[in-house]
Coordinates of C-alpha atoms (C1' of nucleotides) in Angstrom, one line a residue:
Chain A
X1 CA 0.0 0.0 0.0
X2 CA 1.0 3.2 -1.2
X3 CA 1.4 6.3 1.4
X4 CA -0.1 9.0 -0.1
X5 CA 0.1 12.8 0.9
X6 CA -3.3 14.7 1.1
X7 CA -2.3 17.1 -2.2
X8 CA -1.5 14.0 -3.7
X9 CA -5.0 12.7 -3.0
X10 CA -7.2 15.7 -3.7
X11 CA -5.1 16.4 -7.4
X12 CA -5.8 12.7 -8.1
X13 CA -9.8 13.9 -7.2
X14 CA -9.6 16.9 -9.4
X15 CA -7.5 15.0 -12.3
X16 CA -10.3 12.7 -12.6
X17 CA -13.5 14.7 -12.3
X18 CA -12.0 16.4 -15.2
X19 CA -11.3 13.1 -17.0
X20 CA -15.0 11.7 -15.9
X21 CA -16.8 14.9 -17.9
X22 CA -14.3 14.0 -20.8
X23 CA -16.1 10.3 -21.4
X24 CA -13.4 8.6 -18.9
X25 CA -14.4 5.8 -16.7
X26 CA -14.2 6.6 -13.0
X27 CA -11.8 3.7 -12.2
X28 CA -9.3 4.4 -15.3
X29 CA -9.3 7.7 -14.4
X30 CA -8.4 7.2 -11.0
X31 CA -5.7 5.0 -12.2
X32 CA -4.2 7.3 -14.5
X33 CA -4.3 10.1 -12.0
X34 CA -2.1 7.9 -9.2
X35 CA 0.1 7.0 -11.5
X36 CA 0.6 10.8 -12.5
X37 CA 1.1 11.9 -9.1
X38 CA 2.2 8.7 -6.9
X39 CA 6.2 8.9 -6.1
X40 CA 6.9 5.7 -7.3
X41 CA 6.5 5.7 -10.9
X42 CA 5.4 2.2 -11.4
X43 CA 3.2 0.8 -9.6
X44 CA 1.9 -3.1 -8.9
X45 CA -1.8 -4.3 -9.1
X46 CA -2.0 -4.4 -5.4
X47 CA -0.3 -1.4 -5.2
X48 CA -2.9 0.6 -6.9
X49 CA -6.2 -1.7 -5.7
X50 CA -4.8 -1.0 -2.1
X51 CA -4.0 2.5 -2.5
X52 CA -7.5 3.4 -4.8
X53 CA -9.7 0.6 -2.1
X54 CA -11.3 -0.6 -5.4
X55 CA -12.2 -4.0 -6.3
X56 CA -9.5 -6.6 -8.1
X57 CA -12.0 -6.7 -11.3
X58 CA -12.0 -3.4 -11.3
X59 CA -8.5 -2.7 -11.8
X60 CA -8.3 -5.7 -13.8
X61 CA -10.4 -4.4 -16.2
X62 CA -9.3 -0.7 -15.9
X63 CA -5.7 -1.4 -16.3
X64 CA -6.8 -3.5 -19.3
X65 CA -8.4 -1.3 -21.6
X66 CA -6.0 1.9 -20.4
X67 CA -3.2 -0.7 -21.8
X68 CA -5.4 -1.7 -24.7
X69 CA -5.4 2.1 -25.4
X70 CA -1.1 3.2 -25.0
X71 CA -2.1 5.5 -22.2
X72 CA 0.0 3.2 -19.2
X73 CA 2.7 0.3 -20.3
X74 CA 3.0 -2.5 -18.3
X75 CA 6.8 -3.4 -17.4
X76 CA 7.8 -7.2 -16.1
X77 CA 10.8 -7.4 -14.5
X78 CA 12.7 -11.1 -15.0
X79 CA 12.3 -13.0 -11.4
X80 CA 9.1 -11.0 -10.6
X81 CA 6.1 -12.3 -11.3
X82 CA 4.6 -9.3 -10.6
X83 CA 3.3 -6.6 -13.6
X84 CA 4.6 -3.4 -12.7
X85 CA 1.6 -0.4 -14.9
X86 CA 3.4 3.0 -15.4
X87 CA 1.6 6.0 -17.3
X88 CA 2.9 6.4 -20.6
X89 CA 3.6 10.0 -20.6
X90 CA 5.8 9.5 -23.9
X91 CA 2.9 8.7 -26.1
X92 CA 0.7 11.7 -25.0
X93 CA 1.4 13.5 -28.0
X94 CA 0.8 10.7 -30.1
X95 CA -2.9 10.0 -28.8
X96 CA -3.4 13.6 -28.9
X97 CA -2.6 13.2 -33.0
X98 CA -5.1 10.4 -33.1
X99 CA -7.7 12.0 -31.0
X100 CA -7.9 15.1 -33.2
X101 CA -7.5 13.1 -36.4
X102 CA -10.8 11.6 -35.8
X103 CA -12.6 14.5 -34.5
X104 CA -11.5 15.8 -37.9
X105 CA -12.4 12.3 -39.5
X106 CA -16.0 13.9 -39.5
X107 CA -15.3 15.9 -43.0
X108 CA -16.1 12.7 -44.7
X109 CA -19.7 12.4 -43.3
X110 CA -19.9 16.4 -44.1
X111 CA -18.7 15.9 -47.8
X112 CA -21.2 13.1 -47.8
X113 CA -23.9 15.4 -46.8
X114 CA -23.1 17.9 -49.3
X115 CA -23.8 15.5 -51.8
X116 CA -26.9 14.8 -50.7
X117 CA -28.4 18.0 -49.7
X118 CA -31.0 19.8 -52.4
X119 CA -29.5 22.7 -54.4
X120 CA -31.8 24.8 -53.4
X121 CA -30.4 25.7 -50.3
X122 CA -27.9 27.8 -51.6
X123 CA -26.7 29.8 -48.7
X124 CA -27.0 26.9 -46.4
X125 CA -25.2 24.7 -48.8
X126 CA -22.4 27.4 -48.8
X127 CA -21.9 27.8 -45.1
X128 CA -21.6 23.9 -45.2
X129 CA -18.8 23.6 -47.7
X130 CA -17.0 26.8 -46.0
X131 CA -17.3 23.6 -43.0
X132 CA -15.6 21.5 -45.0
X133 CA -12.9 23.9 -46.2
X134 CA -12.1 24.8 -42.6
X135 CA -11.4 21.4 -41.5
X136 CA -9.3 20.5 -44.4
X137 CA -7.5 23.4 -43.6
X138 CA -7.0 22.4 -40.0
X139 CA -5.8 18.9 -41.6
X140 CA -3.0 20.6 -43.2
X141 CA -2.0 23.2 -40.5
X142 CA -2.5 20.1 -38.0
X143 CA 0.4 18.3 -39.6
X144 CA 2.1 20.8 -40.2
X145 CA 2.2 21.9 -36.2
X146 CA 2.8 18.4 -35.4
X147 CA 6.1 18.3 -37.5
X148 CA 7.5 21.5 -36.1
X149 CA 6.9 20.4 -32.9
X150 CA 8.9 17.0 -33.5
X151 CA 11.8 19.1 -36.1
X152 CA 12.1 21.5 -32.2
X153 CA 12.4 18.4 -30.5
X154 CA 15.0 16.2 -32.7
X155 CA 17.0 19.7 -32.5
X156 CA 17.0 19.6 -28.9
X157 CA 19.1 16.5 -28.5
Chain B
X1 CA -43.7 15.8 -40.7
X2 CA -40.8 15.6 -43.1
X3 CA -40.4 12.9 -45.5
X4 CA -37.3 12.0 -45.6
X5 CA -34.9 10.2 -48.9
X6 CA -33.4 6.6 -47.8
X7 CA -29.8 8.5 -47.8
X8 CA -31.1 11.2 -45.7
X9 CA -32.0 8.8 -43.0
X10 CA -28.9 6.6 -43.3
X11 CA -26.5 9.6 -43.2
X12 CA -28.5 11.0 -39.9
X13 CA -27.8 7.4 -38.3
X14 CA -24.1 7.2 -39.4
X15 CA -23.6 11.2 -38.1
X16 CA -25.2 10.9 -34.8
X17 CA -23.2 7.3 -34.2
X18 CA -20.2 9.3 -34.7
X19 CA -21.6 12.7 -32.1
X20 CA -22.8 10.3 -29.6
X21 CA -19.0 8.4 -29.7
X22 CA -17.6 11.9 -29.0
X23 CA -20.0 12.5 -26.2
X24 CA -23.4 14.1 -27.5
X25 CA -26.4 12.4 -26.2
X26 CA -28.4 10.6 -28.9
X27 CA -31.3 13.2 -29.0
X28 CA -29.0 15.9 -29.8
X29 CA -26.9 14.3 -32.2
X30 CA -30.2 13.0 -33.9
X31 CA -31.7 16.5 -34.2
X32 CA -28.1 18.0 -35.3
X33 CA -28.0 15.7 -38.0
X34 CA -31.3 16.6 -39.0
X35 CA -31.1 19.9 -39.2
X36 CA -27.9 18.8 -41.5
X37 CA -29.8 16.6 -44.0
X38 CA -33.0 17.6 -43.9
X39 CA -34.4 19.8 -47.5
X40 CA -35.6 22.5 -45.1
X41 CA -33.0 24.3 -43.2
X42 CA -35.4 25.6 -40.7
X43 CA -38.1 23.4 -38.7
X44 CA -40.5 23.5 -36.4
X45 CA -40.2 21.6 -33.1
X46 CA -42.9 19.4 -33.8
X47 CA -41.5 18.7 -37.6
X48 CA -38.5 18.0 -35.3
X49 CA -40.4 15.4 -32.9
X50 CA -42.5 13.9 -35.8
X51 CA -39.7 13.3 -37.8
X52 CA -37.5 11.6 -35.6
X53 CA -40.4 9.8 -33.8
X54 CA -39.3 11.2 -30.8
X55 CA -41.3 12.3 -27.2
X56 CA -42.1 16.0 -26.7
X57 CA -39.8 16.0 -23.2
X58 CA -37.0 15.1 -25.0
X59 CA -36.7 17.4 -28.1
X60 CA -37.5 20.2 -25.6
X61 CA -34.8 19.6 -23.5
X62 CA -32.3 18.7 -26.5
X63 CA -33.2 21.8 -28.0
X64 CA -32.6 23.9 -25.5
X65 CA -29.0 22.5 -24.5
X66 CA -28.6 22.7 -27.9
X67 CA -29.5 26.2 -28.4
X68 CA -27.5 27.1 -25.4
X69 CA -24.2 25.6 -26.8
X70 CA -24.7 28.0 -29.7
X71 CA -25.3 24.5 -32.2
X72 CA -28.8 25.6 -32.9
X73 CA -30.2 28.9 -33.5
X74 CA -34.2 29.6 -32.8
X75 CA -36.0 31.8 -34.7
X76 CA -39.2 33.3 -34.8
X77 CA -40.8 34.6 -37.4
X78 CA -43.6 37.7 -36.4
X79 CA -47.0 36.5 -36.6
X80 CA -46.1 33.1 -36.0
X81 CA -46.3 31.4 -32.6
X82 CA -43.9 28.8 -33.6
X83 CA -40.5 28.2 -33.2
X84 CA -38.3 27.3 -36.0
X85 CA -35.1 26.0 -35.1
X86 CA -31.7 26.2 -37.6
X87 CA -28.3 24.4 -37.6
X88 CA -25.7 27.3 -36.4
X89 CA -23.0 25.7 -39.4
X90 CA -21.9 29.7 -38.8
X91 CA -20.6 28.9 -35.2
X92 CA -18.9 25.3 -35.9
X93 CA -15.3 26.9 -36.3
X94 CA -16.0 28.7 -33.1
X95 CA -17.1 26.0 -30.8
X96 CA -14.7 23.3 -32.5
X97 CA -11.9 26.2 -30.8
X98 CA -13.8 26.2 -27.5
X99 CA -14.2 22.5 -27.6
X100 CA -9.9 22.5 -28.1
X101 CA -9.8 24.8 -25.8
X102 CA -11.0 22.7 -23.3
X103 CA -8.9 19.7 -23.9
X104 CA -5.9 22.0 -23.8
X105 CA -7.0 23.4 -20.2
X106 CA -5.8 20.1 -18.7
X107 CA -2.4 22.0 -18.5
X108 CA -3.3 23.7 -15.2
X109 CA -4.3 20.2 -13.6
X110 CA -0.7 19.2 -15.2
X111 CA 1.6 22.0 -13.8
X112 CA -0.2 21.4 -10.6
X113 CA 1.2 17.6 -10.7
X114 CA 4.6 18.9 -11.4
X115 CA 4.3 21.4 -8.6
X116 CA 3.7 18.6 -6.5
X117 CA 6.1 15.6 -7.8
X118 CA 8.9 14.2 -5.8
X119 CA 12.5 15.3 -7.4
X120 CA 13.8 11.9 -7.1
X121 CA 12.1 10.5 -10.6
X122 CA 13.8 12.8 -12.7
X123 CA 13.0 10.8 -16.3
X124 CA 9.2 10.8 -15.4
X125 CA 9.2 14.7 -14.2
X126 CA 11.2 15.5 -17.6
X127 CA 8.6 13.4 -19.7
X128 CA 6.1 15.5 -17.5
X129 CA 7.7 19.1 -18.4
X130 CA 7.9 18.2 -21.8
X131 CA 4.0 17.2 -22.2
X132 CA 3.3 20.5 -20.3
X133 CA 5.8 22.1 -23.3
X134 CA 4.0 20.5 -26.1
X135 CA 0.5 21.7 -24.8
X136 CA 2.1 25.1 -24.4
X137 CA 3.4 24.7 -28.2
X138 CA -0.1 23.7 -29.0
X139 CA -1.8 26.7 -27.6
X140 CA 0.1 29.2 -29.0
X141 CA 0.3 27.5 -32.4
X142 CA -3.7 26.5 -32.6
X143 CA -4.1 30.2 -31.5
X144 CA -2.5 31.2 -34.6
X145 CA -3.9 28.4 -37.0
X146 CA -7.3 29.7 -36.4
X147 CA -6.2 33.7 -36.8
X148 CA -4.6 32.7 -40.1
X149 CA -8.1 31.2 -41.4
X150 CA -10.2 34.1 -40.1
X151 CA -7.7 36.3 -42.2
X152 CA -8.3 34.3 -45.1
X153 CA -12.4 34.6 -45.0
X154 CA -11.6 38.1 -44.7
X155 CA -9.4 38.8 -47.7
X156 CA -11.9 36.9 -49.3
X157 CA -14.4 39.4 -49.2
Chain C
dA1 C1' -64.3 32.5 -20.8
dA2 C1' -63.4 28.2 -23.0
dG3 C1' -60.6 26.0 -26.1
dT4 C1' -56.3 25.4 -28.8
dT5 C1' -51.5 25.8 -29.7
dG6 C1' -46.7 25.5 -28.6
dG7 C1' -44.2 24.3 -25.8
dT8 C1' -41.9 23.4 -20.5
dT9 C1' -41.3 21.0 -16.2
dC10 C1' -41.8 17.1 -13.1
dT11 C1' -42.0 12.3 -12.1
dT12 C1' -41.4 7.6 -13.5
dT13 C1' -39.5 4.0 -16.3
dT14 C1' -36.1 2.0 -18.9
dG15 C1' -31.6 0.8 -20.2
dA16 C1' -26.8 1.0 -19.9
dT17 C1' -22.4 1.5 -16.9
dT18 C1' -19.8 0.5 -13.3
dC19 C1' -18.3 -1.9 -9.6
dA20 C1' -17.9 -5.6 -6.0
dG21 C1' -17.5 -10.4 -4.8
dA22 C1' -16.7 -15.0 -5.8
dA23 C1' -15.3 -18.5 -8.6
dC24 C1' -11.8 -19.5 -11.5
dC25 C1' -7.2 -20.2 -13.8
dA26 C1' -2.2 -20.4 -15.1
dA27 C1' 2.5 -20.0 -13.6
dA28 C1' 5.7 -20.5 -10.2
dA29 C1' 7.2 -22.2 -5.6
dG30 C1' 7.5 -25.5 -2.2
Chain D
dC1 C1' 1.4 -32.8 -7.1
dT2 C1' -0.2 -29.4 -3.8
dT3 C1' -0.1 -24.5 -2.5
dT4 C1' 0.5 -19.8 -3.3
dT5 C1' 0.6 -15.8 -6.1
dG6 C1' -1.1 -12.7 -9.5
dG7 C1' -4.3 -11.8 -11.7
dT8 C1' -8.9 -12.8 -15.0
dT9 C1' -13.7 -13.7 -15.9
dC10 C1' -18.4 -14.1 -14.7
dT11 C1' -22.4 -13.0 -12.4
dG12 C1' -25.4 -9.8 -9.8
dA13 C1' -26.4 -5.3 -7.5
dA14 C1' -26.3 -0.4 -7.4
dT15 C1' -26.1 3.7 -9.7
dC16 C1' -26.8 6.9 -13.4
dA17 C1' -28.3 9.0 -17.7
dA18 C1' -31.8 9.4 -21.2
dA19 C1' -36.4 9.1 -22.7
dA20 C1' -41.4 8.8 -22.0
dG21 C1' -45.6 10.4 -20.2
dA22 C1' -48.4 13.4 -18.0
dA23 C1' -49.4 17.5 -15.8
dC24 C1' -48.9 22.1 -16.4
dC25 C1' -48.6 26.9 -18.3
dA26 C1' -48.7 31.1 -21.0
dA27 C1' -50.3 33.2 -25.2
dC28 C1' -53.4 33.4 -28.6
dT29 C1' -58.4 32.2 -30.9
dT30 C1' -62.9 31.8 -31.0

DNA sequence: AAGTTGGTTCTTTTGATTCAGAACCAAAAG
DNA sequence: CTTTTGGTTCTGAATCAAAAGAACCAACTT
């Protein structure tokens, strides 16, 4: 069981009401907020059902899908049988690529619309494809920010 | 009551799966996607409730949150008791920078975590600082990405 | 003033999530 | 081969969000 200080506890509250309004499970939130905060970095099963006073099935299934998804890695060390979960900071720029690349993914079903709308609504129809021509342009810029962030980064080293 | 084409009513199913993925409760993504398809860009609230077979209670409510989120605009035309109610395509670049906006607030809860981190894992705090930089980078860039396009519409004109 | 229209608000019902508890299982240790 | 460890999987049970239904209300009609 982990010892955790009281600003410790009350960020992992606040870390994961704001995950909870974002669509988040309760329990993976939880998770990922201990793991953010906790001193050790990686932490056992036990470790974080003692610490959290959650069920075994619901880590189990928690720690499951938040692997499933890149956001914690699970680490074995060679004579422990133990899985040691640690949050994987290092892809958080990565999900946030994918995350936006489908909210953006929604042009398709616009374009689609378009196609299917009367002509008659000329205005209407106008403000749609002035839709579509903004999120194509936030494709392009999107990429483009994501390599200038990486170029800064390669430079750095 | 609308009639609707076979595509019109497919394209509402596949666009309100994909809203209520991200978070939108199926009324609201229904009526949005509606108001999308649908040959008239302005109708009534029982057009609304006729046409997607839906109970009085709940297109009220769904229109109001709706209208308060600035995705639907309600407008009244003089002489007429009814409401007609519009898709606000106008205020999609708008919101889609609120809704970013939101995501990218996470940064406070983030700095807060640093503020509060042991110094001895000094790999995990740098992995830390350098998620807090890329948000940062992400702000300031987004900022700009979205005053780019609104100088672009204006040249336009 | 007695409907009718165009909704809103409150209460109940339904349905889906989430979690706990227990049974279960595979790998390692004894 | 029996026991222990480290989890997983399978029911319920409790909770929660969404929708329905009904009562309600204000504005207009007749």
């Amino acid at each position: 069981m982990i010892e955790l200080r009281p600003e410790q506890h009350e960020i992992i509250q606040k870390m994961s009401v704001f995950q909870v309004r974002a669509g988040m499970p309760p329990t993976e939130a939880r998770i990922l907020a201990l793991l953010l905060v906790s001193d050790q970095t990686e932490l056992t099963f036990d470790e974080i059902r003692e610490t959290l006073n959650t069920s075994k099935s619901a880590v189990s299934t928690a720690l499951n899908t938040l692997v499933l998804r890149n956001k914690v890695e699970s680490i074995t060390i060679p004579g422990d049988r133990k899985r040691y979960f640690k949050h994987q900071l290092k892809n958080w720029n990565a999900n946030a690529k994918d995350g936006l690349e489908k909210l953006l993914s929604v042009n398709q079903l616009l374009k689609e619309i378009l196609g299917v709308r009367t002509k008659e609504t000329e205005d209407f129809n106008q403000d749609l494809k002035n839709v579509i021509a903004f999120i194509e342009f936030m494709q392009v810029e999107l990429t483009q920010v994501f390599q200038k962030w990486n170029e800064q980064q390669e430079n750095k080293q």
